[in-house]
mmCIF file of C-alpha atoms in Angstrom:
data_model
loop_
_atom_site.group_PDB
_atom_site.id
_atom_site.type_symbol
_atom_site.label_atom_id
_atom_site.label_comp_id
_atom_site.label_asym_id
_atom_site.label_seq_id
_atom_site.Cartn_x
_atom_site.Cartn_y
_atom_site.Cartn_z
ATOM 1 C CA MET G 1 41.052 -62.315 344.060
ATOM 2 C CA ASN G 2 38.903 -65.140 342.909
ATOM 3 C CA TYR G 3 40.211 -67.526 340.111
ATOM 4 C CA SER G 4 37.933 -69.568 337.768
ATOM 5 C CA ARG G 5 38.904 -73.513 337.687
ATOM 6 C CA ARG G 6 40.313 -72.966 334.123
ATOM 7 C CA GLN G 7 42.578 -70.129 335.363
ATOM 8 C CA PHE G 8 43.906 -72.349 338.240
ATOM 9 C CA ILE G 9 44.996 -75.320 336.197
ATOM 10 C CA GLY G 10 46.537 -72.942 333.630
ATOM 11 C CA ALA G 11 48.581 -71.330 336.473
ATOM 12 C CA LEU G 12 49.512 -74.940 337.717
ATOM 13 C CA GLY G 13 50.781 -76.086 334.401
ATOM 14 C CA ALA G 14 52.834 -72.949 333.804
ATOM 15 C CA GLY G 15 54.665 -73.615 337.225
ATOM 16 C CA THR G 16 55.215 -77.077 336.336
ATOM 17 C CA VAL G 17 57.127 -76.247 333.167
ATOM 18 C CA ALA G 18 59.192 -73.674 334.971
ATOM 19 C CA THR G 19 60.195 -75.985 337.551
ATOM 20 C CA ALA G 20 61.140 -78.835 334.945
ATOM 21 C CA GLY G 21 63.517 -76.349 333.226
ATOM 22 C CA LEU G 22 65.544 -75.695 336.487
ATOM 23 C CA PRO G 23 68.870 -77.705 336.727
ATOM 24 C CA ARG G 24 68.551 -80.653 339.024
ATOM 25 C CA PRO G 25 71.408 -81.480 341.576
ATOM 26 C CA VAL G 26 73.656 -84.375 340.206
ATOM 27 C CA ALA G 27 74.804 -87.181 342.362
ATOM 28 C CA ALA G 28 78.401 -87.122 343.331
ATOM 29 C CA GLN G 29 80.682 -89.544 341.189
ATOM 30 C CA GLU G 30 81.933 -92.379 343.199
ATOM 31 C CA THR G 31 85.610 -92.163 343.782
ATOM 32 C CA PRO G 32 87.168 -95.091 341.520
ATOM 33 C CA VAL G 33 89.719 -97.436 343.273
ATOM 34 C CA VAL G 34 92.719 -98.995 341.877
ATOM 35 C CA GLU G 35 94.018 -101.670 344.057
ATOM 36 C CA MET G 36 97.956 -102.175 344.529
ATOM 37 C CA GLY G 37 98.777 -105.716 345.293
ATOM 38 C CA ASN G 38 101.622 -108.222 344.649
ATOM 39 C CA ASN G 39 103.218 -106.750 341.648
ATOM 40 C CA TYR G 40 99.908 -105.570 339.800
ATOM 41 C CA PHE G 41 97.346 -102.717 339.660
ATOM 42 C CA ASP G 42 93.846 -103.678 339.477
ATOM 43 C CA PRO G 43 92.000 -102.446 337.387
ATOM 44 C CA ILE G 44 95.089 -102.342 335.127
ATOM 45 C CA GLY G 45 93.258 -99.994 332.570
ATOM 46 C CA LEU G 46 90.581 -97.315 333.825
ATOM 47 C CA HIS G 47 88.632 -94.814 331.881
ATOM 48 C CA VAL G 48 87.330 -91.733 333.850
ATOM 49 C CA ASP G 49 85.922 -88.173 333.041
ATOM 50 C CA PRO G 50 88.058 -85.116 333.424
ATOM 51 C CA GLY G 51 87.856 -83.843 336.968
ATOM 52 C CA THR G 52 87.660 -87.458 338.431
ATOM 53 C CA THR G 53 89.542 -88.213 341.605
ATOM 54 C CA VAL G 54 91.096 -91.469 341.518
ATOM 55 C CA ARG G 55 92.234 -93.414 344.811
ATOM 56 C CA PHE G 56 95.111 -95.917 344.614
ATOM 57 C CA GLU G 57 94.780 -98.215 347.720
ATOM 58 C CA ILE G 58 97.155 -100.834 349.271
ATOM 59 C CA ALA G 59 95.866 -104.301 349.047
ATOM 60 C CA ALA G 60 98.981 -106.220 349.799
ATOM 61 C CA GLY G 61 102.750 -105.412 350.071
ATOM 62 C CA SER G 62 104.440 -101.965 349.853
ATOM 63 C CA HIS G 63 103.989 -100.031 346.547
ATOM 64 C CA SER G 64 103.633 -96.781 344.801
ATOM 65 C CA ALA G 65 101.565 -95.072 342.097
ATOM 66 C CA THR G 66 103.992 -92.838 340.127
ATOM 67 C CA ALA G 67 103.438 -91.364 336.801
ATOM 68 C CA TYR G 68 105.794 -91.602 333.944
ATOM 69 C CA GLU G 69 106.605 -87.935 333.407
ATOM 70 C CA ASN G 70 106.994 -88.471 329.706
ATOM 71 C CA ARG G 71 103.914 -90.603 329.354
ATOM 72 C CA ILE G 72 101.217 -88.083 330.465
ATOM 73 C CA PRO G 73 99.387 -85.169 328.705
ATOM 74 C CA ALA G 74 101.647 -82.156 328.115
ATOM 75 C CA ASP G 75 99.358 -79.992 330.481
ATOM 76 C CA ALA G 76 98.709 -82.524 332.842
ATOM 77 C CA THR G 77 99.852 -82.617 336.590
ATOM 78 C CA THR G 78 102.397 -85.412 337.509
ATOM 79 C CA PHE G 79 101.679 -87.658 340.553
ATOM 80 C CA ASP G 80 103.767 -89.700 342.665
ATOM 81 C CA SER G 81 102.357 -91.541 345.955
ATOM 82 C CA GLY G 82 105.849 -92.494 347.207
ATOM 83 C CA VAL G 83 106.184 -95.999 348.576
ATOM 84 C CA ILE G 84 103.439 -96.733 350.835
ATOM 85 C CA SER G 85 102.417 -100.079 352.593
ATOM 86 C CA SER G 86 99.041 -99.128 354.100
ATOM 87 C CA GLY G 87 96.096 -96.863 353.252
ATOM 88 C CA GLY G 88 96.017 -95.273 349.834
ATOM 89 C CA PHE G 89 96.811 -92.169 347.728
ATOM 90 C CA GLU G 90 94.258 -90.045 345.621
ATOM 91 C CA HIS G 91 94.793 -87.801 342.681
ATOM 92 C CA THR G 92 92.563 -85.732 340.600
ATOM 93 C CA PHE G 93 92.917 -86.189 336.849
ATOM 94 C CA ASP G 94 91.791 -82.793 335.088
ATOM 95 C CA GLU G 95 93.459 -82.856 331.798
ATOM 96 C CA PRO G 96 92.154 -85.131 329.076
ATOM 97 C CA GLY G 97 94.390 -87.930 327.604
ATOM 98 C CA THR G 98 96.313 -90.886 328.492
ATOM 99 C CA TYR G 99 98.254 -91.578 331.710
ATOM 100 C CA ASP G 100 100.572 -94.239 332.188
ATOM 101 C CA TYR G 101 102.099 -95.063 335.676
ATOM 102 C CA TYR G 102 104.250 -97.625 337.447
ATOM 103 C CA CYS G 103 105.278 -98.893 340.874
ATOM 104 C CA ILE G 104 108.704 -97.839 341.961
ATOM 105 C CA PRO G 105 109.880 -100.863 343.680
ATOM 106 C CA HIS G 106 108.323 -103.248 341.072
ATOM 107 C CA LYS G 107 108.613 -101.554 337.747
ATOM 108 C CA SER G 108 111.095 -104.054 336.738
ATOM 109 C CA VAL G 109 108.786 -106.721 336.973
ATOM 110 C CA GLY G 110 106.013 -105.140 335.001
ATOM 111 C CA MET G 111 103.978 -103.393 337.560
ATOM 112 C CA VAL G 112 102.398 -100.649 335.492
ATOM 113 C CA GLY G 113 98.767 -99.473 334.814
ATOM 114 C CA ARG G 114 96.998 -96.727 332.320
ATOM 115 C CA ILE G 115 94.361 -94.300 333.003
ATOM 116 C CA VAL G 116 92.520 -92.618 329.998
ATOM 117 C CA VAL G 117 90.796 -89.475 331.083
ATOM 118 C CA GLY G 118 87.993 -88.483 328.553
ATOM 119 C CA ASN G 119 89.682 -89.516 325.138
ATOM 120 C CA PRO G 120 93.041 -91.005 324.600
ATOM 121 C CA GLY G 121 95.935 -88.683 323.608
ATOM 122 C CA GLY G 122 99.414 -87.575 324.534
ATOM 123 C CA PRO G 123 102.950 -88.979 324.502
ATOM 124 C CA ALA G 124 101.635 -92.445 325.963
ATOM 125 C CA GLU G 125 99.908 -93.155 322.594
ATOM 126 C CA GLU G 126 103.078 -92.599 320.567
ATOM 127 C CA ARG G 127 105.053 -95.509 321.631
ATOM 128 C CA PRO G 128 104.859 -98.519 323.752
ATOM 129 C CA ILE G 129 105.213 -98.372 327.205
ATOM 130 C CA PRO G 130 108.810 -99.415 328.320
ATOM 131 C CA ASP G 131 107.809 -101.674 331.284
ATOM 132 C CA GLY G 132 105.561 -104.378 331.349
ATOM 133 C CA ASP G 133 102.070 -104.312 329.401
ATOM 134 C CA VAL G 134 98.926 -102.270 329.387
ATOM 135 C CA PRO G 135 95.628 -102.458 327.577
ATOM 136 C CA ASP G 136 94.867 -100.687 324.617
ATOM 137 C CA SER G 137 93.378 -97.171 325.274
ATOM 138 C CA ASP G 138 90.416 -97.833 323.008
ATOM 139 C CA ALA G 139 89.576 -100.843 324.695
ATOM 140 C CA ILE G 140 89.851 -98.984 328.161
ATOM 141 C CA VAL G 141 87.382 -96.362 326.753
ATOM 142 C CA GLU G 142 84.988 -98.984 325.468
ATOM 143 C CA GLN G 143 84.949 -101.149 328.730
ATOM 144 C CA GLY G 144 85.528 -98.573 331.400
ATOM 145 C CA ALA G 145 87.612 -100.772 333.300
ATOM 146 C CA ILE G 146 89.788 -103.776 332.338
ATOM 147 C CA ALA G 147 90.870 -106.077 335.163
ATOM 148 C CA TYR G 148 94.456 -107.162 335.822
ATOM 149 C CA GLY G 149 94.872 -110.648 334.168
ATOM 150 C CA SER G 150 92.443 -109.893 331.330
ATOM 151 C CA SER G 151 93.887 -110.174 327.876
ATOM 152 C CA THR G 152 91.024 -107.828 326.284
ATOM 153 C CA GLY G 153 92.352 -105.168 324.181
ATOM 154 C CA GLY G 154 95.801 -106.240 324.058
ATOM 155 C CA GLY G 155 98.737 -104.105 324.933
ATOM 156 C CA GLY G 156 100.911 -101.494 323.944
ATOM 157 C CA ASN G 157 103.800 -103.610 324.403
ATOM 158 C CA SER G 158 102.167 -106.983 324.738
ATOM 159 C CA ASP G 159 104.347 -110.140 324.936
ATOM 160 C CA GLY G 160 101.195 -112.517 324.851
ATOM 161 C CA GLY G 161 98.690 -111.128 327.450
ATOM 162 C CA MET G 162 98.948 -110.195 330.923
ATOM 163 C CA MET G 163 98.972 -112.680 333.828
ATOM 164 C CA GLY G 164 96.523 -112.293 336.706
ATOM 165 C CA PRO G 165 97.358 -111.846 340.353
ATOM 166 C CA GLY G 166 98.866 -115.131 341.633
ATOM 167 C CA MET G 167 98.470 -116.671 338.018
ATOM 168 C CA GLY G 168 101.289 -118.546 336.190
ATOM 169 C CA SER G 169 102.106 -121.388 333.878
ATOM 170 C CA GLY G 170 100.753 -124.087 336.129
ATOM 171 C CA PRO G 171 97.812 -126.265 336.125
ATOM 172 C CA GLY G 172 94.797 -124.720 334.353
ATOM 173 C CA MET G 173 96.728 -122.250 332.090
ATOM 174 C CA MET G 174 95.806 -122.892 328.657
ATOM 175 C CA ASN G 175 98.129 -120.935 325.953
ATOM 176 C CA GLY G 176 99.993 -121.670 322.656
ATOM 177 C CA ARG G 177 102.506 -123.621 324.394
ATOM 178 C CA THR G 178 101.219 -125.715 327.391
ATOM 179 C CA GLY G 179 97.838 -126.804 328.812
ATOM 180 C CA GLY G 180 94.532 -127.091 326.960
ATOM 181 C CA TRP G 181 92.669 -130.265 325.577
ATOM 182 C CA GLY G 182 95.391 -130.707 322.760
ATOM 183 C CA GLY G 183 98.290 -131.309 325.232
ATOM 184 C CA GLY G 184 96.292 -133.858 327.394
ATOM 185 C CA LEU G 185 94.800 -136.024 324.579
ATOM 186 C CA PRO G 186 97.279 -138.822 324.874
ATOM 187 C CA PHE G 187 96.739 -139.099 328.588
ATOM 188 C CA VAL G 188 93.128 -139.126 328.324
ATOM 189 C CA GLY G 189 93.081 -141.820 325.379
ATOM 190 C CA GLY G 190 95.554 -144.077 327.497
ATOM 191 C CA ALA G 191 93.315 -143.796 330.603
ATOM 192 C CA LEU G 192 90.250 -144.717 328.577
ATOM 193 C CA GLY G 193 92.092 -147.691 327.051
ATOM 194 C CA MET G 194 92.895 -148.836 330.508
ATOM 195 C CA LEU G 195 89.348 -148.501 331.751
ATOM 196 C CA GLY G 196 88.279 -150.650 328.850
ATOM 197 C CA LEU G 197 90.655 -153.248 329.339
ATOM 198 C CA VAL G 198 89.883 -153.603 333.106
ATOM 199 C CA GLY G 199 86.005 -153.742 332.191
ATOM 200 C CA GLY G 200 86.680 -156.486 329.896
ATOM 201 C CA LEU G 201 88.614 -158.549 332.217
ATOM 202 C CA LEU G 202 85.778 -157.963 334.905
ATOM 203 C CA TYR G 203 83.235 -159.139 332.552
ATOM 204 C CA TRP G 204 84.994 -162.182 331.676
ATOM 205 C CA ALA G 205 85.662 -163.221 335.243
ATOM 206 C CA LEU G 206 81.948 -162.487 336.384
ATOM 207 C CA GLY G 207 80.818 -164.525 333.314
ATOM 208 C CA ARG G 208 82.938 -167.657 334.352
ATOM 209 C CA ASP G 209 81.974 -167.549 338.026
ATOM 210 C CA GLY G 210 78.435 -166.307 338.064
ATOM 211 C CA ALA G 211 76.682 -166.629 334.985
ATOM 212 C CA PRO G 212 75.281 -170.212 333.868
ATOM 213 C CA SER G 213 77.206 -171.379 330.627
ATOM 214 C CA ARG G 214 75.354 -171.740 327.199
ATOM 215 C CA LYS G 215 75.398 -175.623 327.568
ATOM 216 C CA ASP G 216 73.562 -175.532 331.244
ATOM 217 C CA SER G 217 71.005 -173.355 329.901
ATOM 218 C CA SER G 218 70.220 -175.724 327.063
ATOM 219 C CA ALA G 219 70.066 -178.652 329.434
ATOM 220 C CA MET G 220 67.610 -176.877 331.616
ATOM 221 C CA GLU G 221 65.497 -175.982 328.876
ATOM 222 C CA THR G 222 65.551 -179.807 327.632
ATOM 223 C CA LEU G 223 64.409 -180.924 331.077
ATOM 224 C CA GLN G 224 61.754 -178.395 331.373
ATOM 225 C CA ARG G 225 60.363 -179.645 327.879
ATOM 226 C CA ARG G 226 60.525 -183.070 329.050
ATOM 227 C CA TYR G 227 58.679 -182.566 332.325
ATOM 228 C CA ALA G 228 56.099 -180.536 330.432
ATOM 229 C CA ARG G 229 55.347 -183.485 328.000
ATOM 230 C CA GLY G 230 55.110 -185.833 330.933
ATOM 231 C CA GLU G 231 58.095 -187.968 330.204
ATOM 232 C CA ILE G 232 59.256 -187.653 333.722
ATOM 233 C CA ASP G 233 57.528 -187.146 337.042
ATOM 234 C CA GLU G 234 58.014 -184.112 339.421
ATOM 235 C CA ALA G 235 60.323 -185.953 341.743
ATOM 236 C CA GLU G 236 62.616 -186.808 338.783
ATOM 237 C CA PHE G 237 62.329 -183.350 337.591
ATOM 238 C CA HIS G 238 63.440 -181.739 340.744
ATOM 239 C CA ARG G 239 66.365 -184.172 341.114
ATOM 240 C CA ARG G 240 67.698 -183.661 337.681
ATOM 241 C CA ARG G 241 67.234 -179.929 338.008
ATOM 242 C CA GLU G 242 69.276 -179.937 341.469
ATOM 243 C CA ARG G 243 71.906 -181.934 339.585
ATOM 244 C CA LEU G 244 72.145 -179.237 336.817
ATOM 245 C CA GLU G 245 72.230 -176.557 339.113
ATOM 246 C CA ASN G 246 75.030 -178.345 341.035
ATOM 247 C CA GLY G 247 77.119 -178.827 337.603
ATOM 248 C CA GLY G 248 75.904 -182.345 336.610
ATOM 249 C CA GLU G 249 75.148 -183.582 333.390
ATOM 250 C CA GLY G 250 71.971 -182.655 331.516
ATOM 251 C CA PRO G 251 69.304 -184.951 330.414
ATOM 252 C CA SER G 252 69.048 -185.887 326.838
ATOM 253 C CA GLU G 253 65.961 -185.620 324.614
#
């Protein structure tokens, strides 16, 4: 069968439209990882879609990822990795809502975390977490993941922010009680004052030892004027200049 050029282009266009309407394969979602380190989960707040598998992986020490049975959605499956010291543990979150979990050995020191699946909801949203501190669920949804140590979003049971891995109240920490520029101003002012005093003493000492006095400068100018006017010859000029440079008396007008 012979086709005209117009029929051929029409058939090609129809095929393109049909192909565009077919569903395309979707790339598999990367498995989110929550690290379990020295008394922390990182990220401490994580937002995922229903059906996402999350991997809890040991970064240091021995830990567990254990759900609070009364702080997960009503129809959700609880999870508990048990205490592990290497490798990891995976759990698939199918039911939408808020999931709070903890580490069995370190719950008493606040090693807790929160995962929001889809939209926040469930018992975890009704009362503060009993151990430690977790970010606000709305902040988790907005940001996708909140790193441990971040104060963004606040917590359901916050006592002033979350401390990061290895962070404490030592140098570099700035909060309402210690650190910051306000607490260091007296020290800075004292140091600047001391530097000013030392600089003044150095200037005074150098002025005495190295710089010519005002009297010597005036005597030299008088000598130069007398030499320029022809009142003294060159030999006398050099003799008197040398005397001045060695600290002798200057010439008079």
